[in-house]
Amino acid sequence: MMNAQTERTAPEAGSPQRAAKQAYTRGAALPAILQQRIAIIDGAMGTMIQRYKLSEADFRSARFADHGKDLKGNNDLLVMTRPDVIREIHGQYLAAGADIIETNTFGATSIAQEDYGLGHIAREMNVAAARVARSAADEHSTPDKPRFVAGALGPTPRTASISPDVNDPGARNVSFDQLRQAYREQAEGLLEGGCDLFLVETIFDTLNAKAAIFALDELMEDTGERLPVIISGTVTDASGRILSGQTVAAFWHSVRHARPLAIGLNCALGAAVMRPYIEELSKVAADTYVSCYPNAGLPNPMSETGFDETPDVTGGLMEEFARSGFLNIAGGCCGTTPDHIAEIVRRLGTYRPRSRHDPLFSTLLAA
């Protein structure tokens, strides 16, 4: 006779919990891969979407034809209105050699979608996004090269640590609990859609990230499933701090309790400027893997992608990171394309991944 715990961990076929169990089986293979080689995550989604020159009608489709707000620019909605475009972009990154593709859900929380009057469909949006990515990943997977879907949880346009009013430092436009609930809803949709792992990315406010981590822990406790989690912060300028004020080391110590599969940096900076910060993270986060997916240099409106670096430049910089022993996961953020990812794949293939080791116990500060 099954007890309650057994019943929860042995769900019926076809249920969301059953789908989650299958996803976990796939995601569980990733740590072994990271011990053997540097894994590759995909590049920019927004940069690629811009190439399609989509119109307001593309973002609306028949379902949202009469919606009362403009929807052009709501890239997350395209998983429902133009899934063919998103699937094609996923396919291009997979063909370039990416091991991990991110769901097109950077702004797919109810909090972010309220700007478009679509907060009520956030869960549905995440399910659709994960299914589109899952389909593309499965098509390109082989026994020798499995592909993984990372359910992407972005930072939201509201921040729990920073006042939106310069005249009132104590003011906030969102609470921790509101963030937790929004992230929980998003994660439920991503899990139902078939993601293999969760990626809390582009973190500029550690408190927002803590809300996402809390929501993921809560969800995995309730479902009985434990998917890998990657956490990726964003150093916003040459000060070496994220926007809410923490250094890279302090940021790591603030989220270390989550026991992520990997900790990393992405966005805001190109690889050349990011180098000292990824080196620091590689040292302080001794007992976990390290990821890095920088922008393609600085913004440049005259270039095809809107950023300075060609694939050769980005690939060369990432190769230097690999040679220096900083990396377990590498890829690209804003301005990068499948050509950038293909060049990273080509250059990093011969380098050994960074080795984890027991941390040196000392004072840990997360102020």
CSV table of C-alpha atoms in Angstrom, one decimal, residues 204-354:
chain,number,residue,atom,x,y,z
A,204,PHE,CA,20.2,43.0,-10.9
A,205,ASP,CA,18.3,42.8,-7.5
A,206,THR,CA,19.3,39.9,-5.2
A,207,LEU,CA,16.0,40.2,-3.3
A,208,ASN,CA,14.1,39.5,-6.5
A,209,ALA,CA,16.4,36.5,-7.1
A,210,LYS,CA,15.7,35.3,-3.5
A,211,ALA,CA,12.0,35.4,-4.2
A,212,ALA,CA,12.5,33.3,-7.4
A,213,ILE,CA,14.7,30.8,-5.4
A,214,PHE,CA,12.1,30.6,-2.7
A,215,ALA,CA,9.4,29.9,-5.2
A,216,LEU,CA,11.4,27.2,-6.9
A,217,ASP,CA,12.2,25.5,-3.6
A,218,GLU,CA,8.5,25.7,-2.7
A,219,LEU,CA,7.4,24.2,-6.0
A,220,MET,CA,9.9,21.4,-5.9
A,221,GLU,CA,9.1,20.5,-2.3
A,222,ASP,CA,5.4,20.4,-3.2
A,223,THR,CA,5.9,18.2,-6.3
A,224,GLY,CA,8.6,16.0,-4.9
A,225,GLU,CA,10.8,16.8,-7.8
A,226,ARG,CA,14.2,18.4,-7.8
A,227,LEU,CA,15.4,20.0,-11.0
A,228,PRO,CA,18.8,21.6,-11.4
A,229,VAL,CA,18.9,25.4,-10.9
A,230,ILE,CA,21.4,27.9,-12.5
A,231,ILE,CA,21.6,31.4,-11.1
A,232,SER,CA,23.1,34.2,-13.2
A,233,GLY,CA,23.7,37.7,-12.0
A,234,THR,CA,24.3,40.9,-13.9
A,235,VAL,CA,27.2,43.3,-13.1
A,236,THR,CA,25.9,46.5,-14.5
A,237,ASP,CA,29.1,48.6,-14.8
A,238,ALA,CA,32.9,48.7,-14.1
A,239,SER,CA,32.2,49.1,-10.4
A,240,GLY,CA,31.9,45.3,-10.2
A,241,ARG,CA,28.5,45.4,-8.5
A,242,ILE,CA,25.0,44.4,-9.4
A,243,LEU,CA,22.4,47.2,-9.4
A,244,SER,CA,21.2,46.6,-5.9
A,245,GLY,CA,24.8,47.2,-4.7
A,246,GLN,CA,26.4,43.8,-4.1
A,247,THR,CA,29.8,42.7,-5.2
A,248,VAL,CA,30.1,39.4,-7.1
A,249,ALA,CA,31.4,37.7,-3.9
A,250,ALA,CA,28.6,39.1,-1.8
A,251,PHE,CA,26.0,38.1,-4.4
A,252,TRP,CA,27.3,34.5,-4.4
A,253,HIS,CA,27.2,34.3,-0.6
A,254,SER,CA,23.6,35.6,-0.7
A,255,VAL,CA,22.3,32.8,-3.0
A,256,ARG,CA,24.7,30.0,-2.1
A,257,HIS,CA,22.1,28.4,0.2
A,258,ALA,CA,20.1,27.5,-2.9
A,259,ARG,CA,22.9,25.0,-3.8
A,260,PRO,CA,22.6,25.8,-7.5
A,261,LEU,CA,24.1,23.6,-10.2
A,262,ALA,CA,25.9,26.6,-11.5
A,263,ILE,CA,26.4,30.3,-10.6
A,264,GLY,CA,27.3,32.8,-13.3
A,265,LEU,CA,27.1,36.2,-14.9
A,266,ASN,CA,25.3,37.4,-18.0
A,267,CYS,CA,24.2,40.5,-19.9
A,268,ALA,CA,25.1,44.2,-19.4
A,269,LEU,CA,28.8,43.8,-20.2
A,270,GLY,CA,30.8,42.3,-23.0
A,271,ALA,CA,33.3,39.5,-22.2
A,272,ALA,CA,36.3,41.9,-22.2
A,273,VAL,CA,34.9,44.0,-19.4
A,274,MET,CA,33.3,41.0,-17.6
A,275,ARG,CA,36.6,39.2,-17.3
A,276,PRO,CA,37.7,40.3,-13.7
A,277,TYR,CA,34.2,39.5,-12.4
A,278,ILE,CA,33.9,36.0,-13.8
A,279,GLU,CA,37.5,35.3,-12.6
A,280,GLU,CA,36.4,36.4,-9.1
A,281,LEU,CA,33.3,34.3,-9.2
A,282,SER,CA,35.3,31.3,-10.4
A,283,LYS,CA,37.4,31.6,-7.2
A,284,VAL,CA,34.8,32.3,-4.6
A,285,ALA,CA,32.2,29.8,-5.9
A,286,ALA,CA,34.6,26.9,-5.5
A,287,ASP,CA,32.1,24.2,-4.9
A,288,THR,CA,29.7,24.8,-7.8
A,289,TYR,CA,30.0,25.1,-11.5
A,290,VAL,CA,30.4,28.5,-13.2
A,291,SER,CA,28.5,29.9,-16.2
A,292,CYS,CA,29.1,32.9,-18.4
A,293,TYR,CA,27.1,34.4,-21.3
A,294,PRO,CA,28.1,38.0,-21.9
A,295,ASN,CA,26.8,40.5,-24.4
A,296,ALA,CA,28.5,40.8,-27.8
A,297,GLY,CA,30.4,43.8,-26.6
A,298,LEU,CA,29.0,47.3,-26.5
A,299,PRO,CA,25.8,48.5,-28.2
A,300,ASN,CA,26.4,49.8,-31.8
A,301,PRO,CA,23.4,50.8,-33.8
A,302,MET,CA,25.4,50.7,-37.0
A,303,SER,CA,26.1,46.9,-36.8
A,304,GLU,CA,23.7,44.2,-38.0
A,305,THR,CA,23.1,42.8,-34.5
A,306,GLY,CA,23.2,46.2,-32.7
A,307,PHE,CA,26.4,45.3,-30.9
A,308,ASP,CA,30.1,45.6,-31.6
A,309,GLU,CA,31.6,42.1,-31.5
A,310,THR,CA,31.7,39.8,-34.4
A,311,PRO,CA,31.5,36.0,-33.7
A,312,ASP,CA,35.3,35.8,-34.0
A,313,VAL,CA,35.9,38.4,-31.4
A,314,THR,CA,33.4,37.0,-28.9
A,315,GLY,CA,34.7,33.5,-29.5
A,316,GLY,CA,38.3,34.6,-28.9
A,317,LEU,CA,37.4,36.2,-25.6
A,318,MET,CA,35.5,33.2,-24.4
A,319,GLU,CA,38.3,31.0,-25.5
A,320,GLU,CA,40.6,33.0,-23.2
A,321,PHE,CA,38.2,32.4,-20.3
A,322,ALA,CA,38.3,28.7,-21.0
A,323,ARG,CA,42.1,28.6,-21.2
A,324,SER,CA,42.2,30.4,-17.9
A,325,GLY,CA,40.0,27.7,-16.3
A,326,PHE,CA,37.0,29.9,-15.5
A,327,LEU,CA,34.2,28.1,-17.3
A,328,ASN,CA,31.8,25.2,-17.1
A,329,ILE,CA,29.0,26.7,-19.2
A,330,ALA,CA,29.5,29.3,-21.9
A,331,GLY,CA,27.2,31.2,-24.3
A,332,GLY,CA,26.0,34.6,-25.3
A,333,CYS,CA,23.5,37.2,-24.3
A,334,CYS,CA,22.4,40.5,-26.1
A,335,GLY,CA,23.7,40.9,-29.6
A,336,THR,CA,24.9,37.3,-30.0
A,337,THR,CA,23.6,35.0,-32.7
A,338,PRO,CA,23.9,31.4,-33.8
A,339,ASP,CA,27.1,32.4,-35.6
A,340,HIS,CA,28.5,33.6,-32.2
A,341,ILE,CA,27.5,30.3,-30.6
A,342,ALA,CA,29.0,28.2,-33.4
A,343,GLU,CA,32.3,30.1,-33.0
A,344,ILE,CA,32.2,29.5,-29.2
A,345,VAL,CA,31.5,25.8,-29.8
A,346,ARG,CA,34.4,25.6,-32.2
A,347,ARG,CA,36.9,27.3,-30.0
A,348,LEU,CA,36.0,25.8,-26.6
A,349,GLY,CA,35.8,22.2,-27.6
A,350,THR,CA,39.4,21.3,-26.7
A,351,TYR,CA,39.4,22.9,-23.3
A,352,ARG,CA,38.8,21.1,-20.0
A,353,PRO,CA,36.0,22.4,-17.9
A,354,ARG,CA,36.8,24.2,-14.6
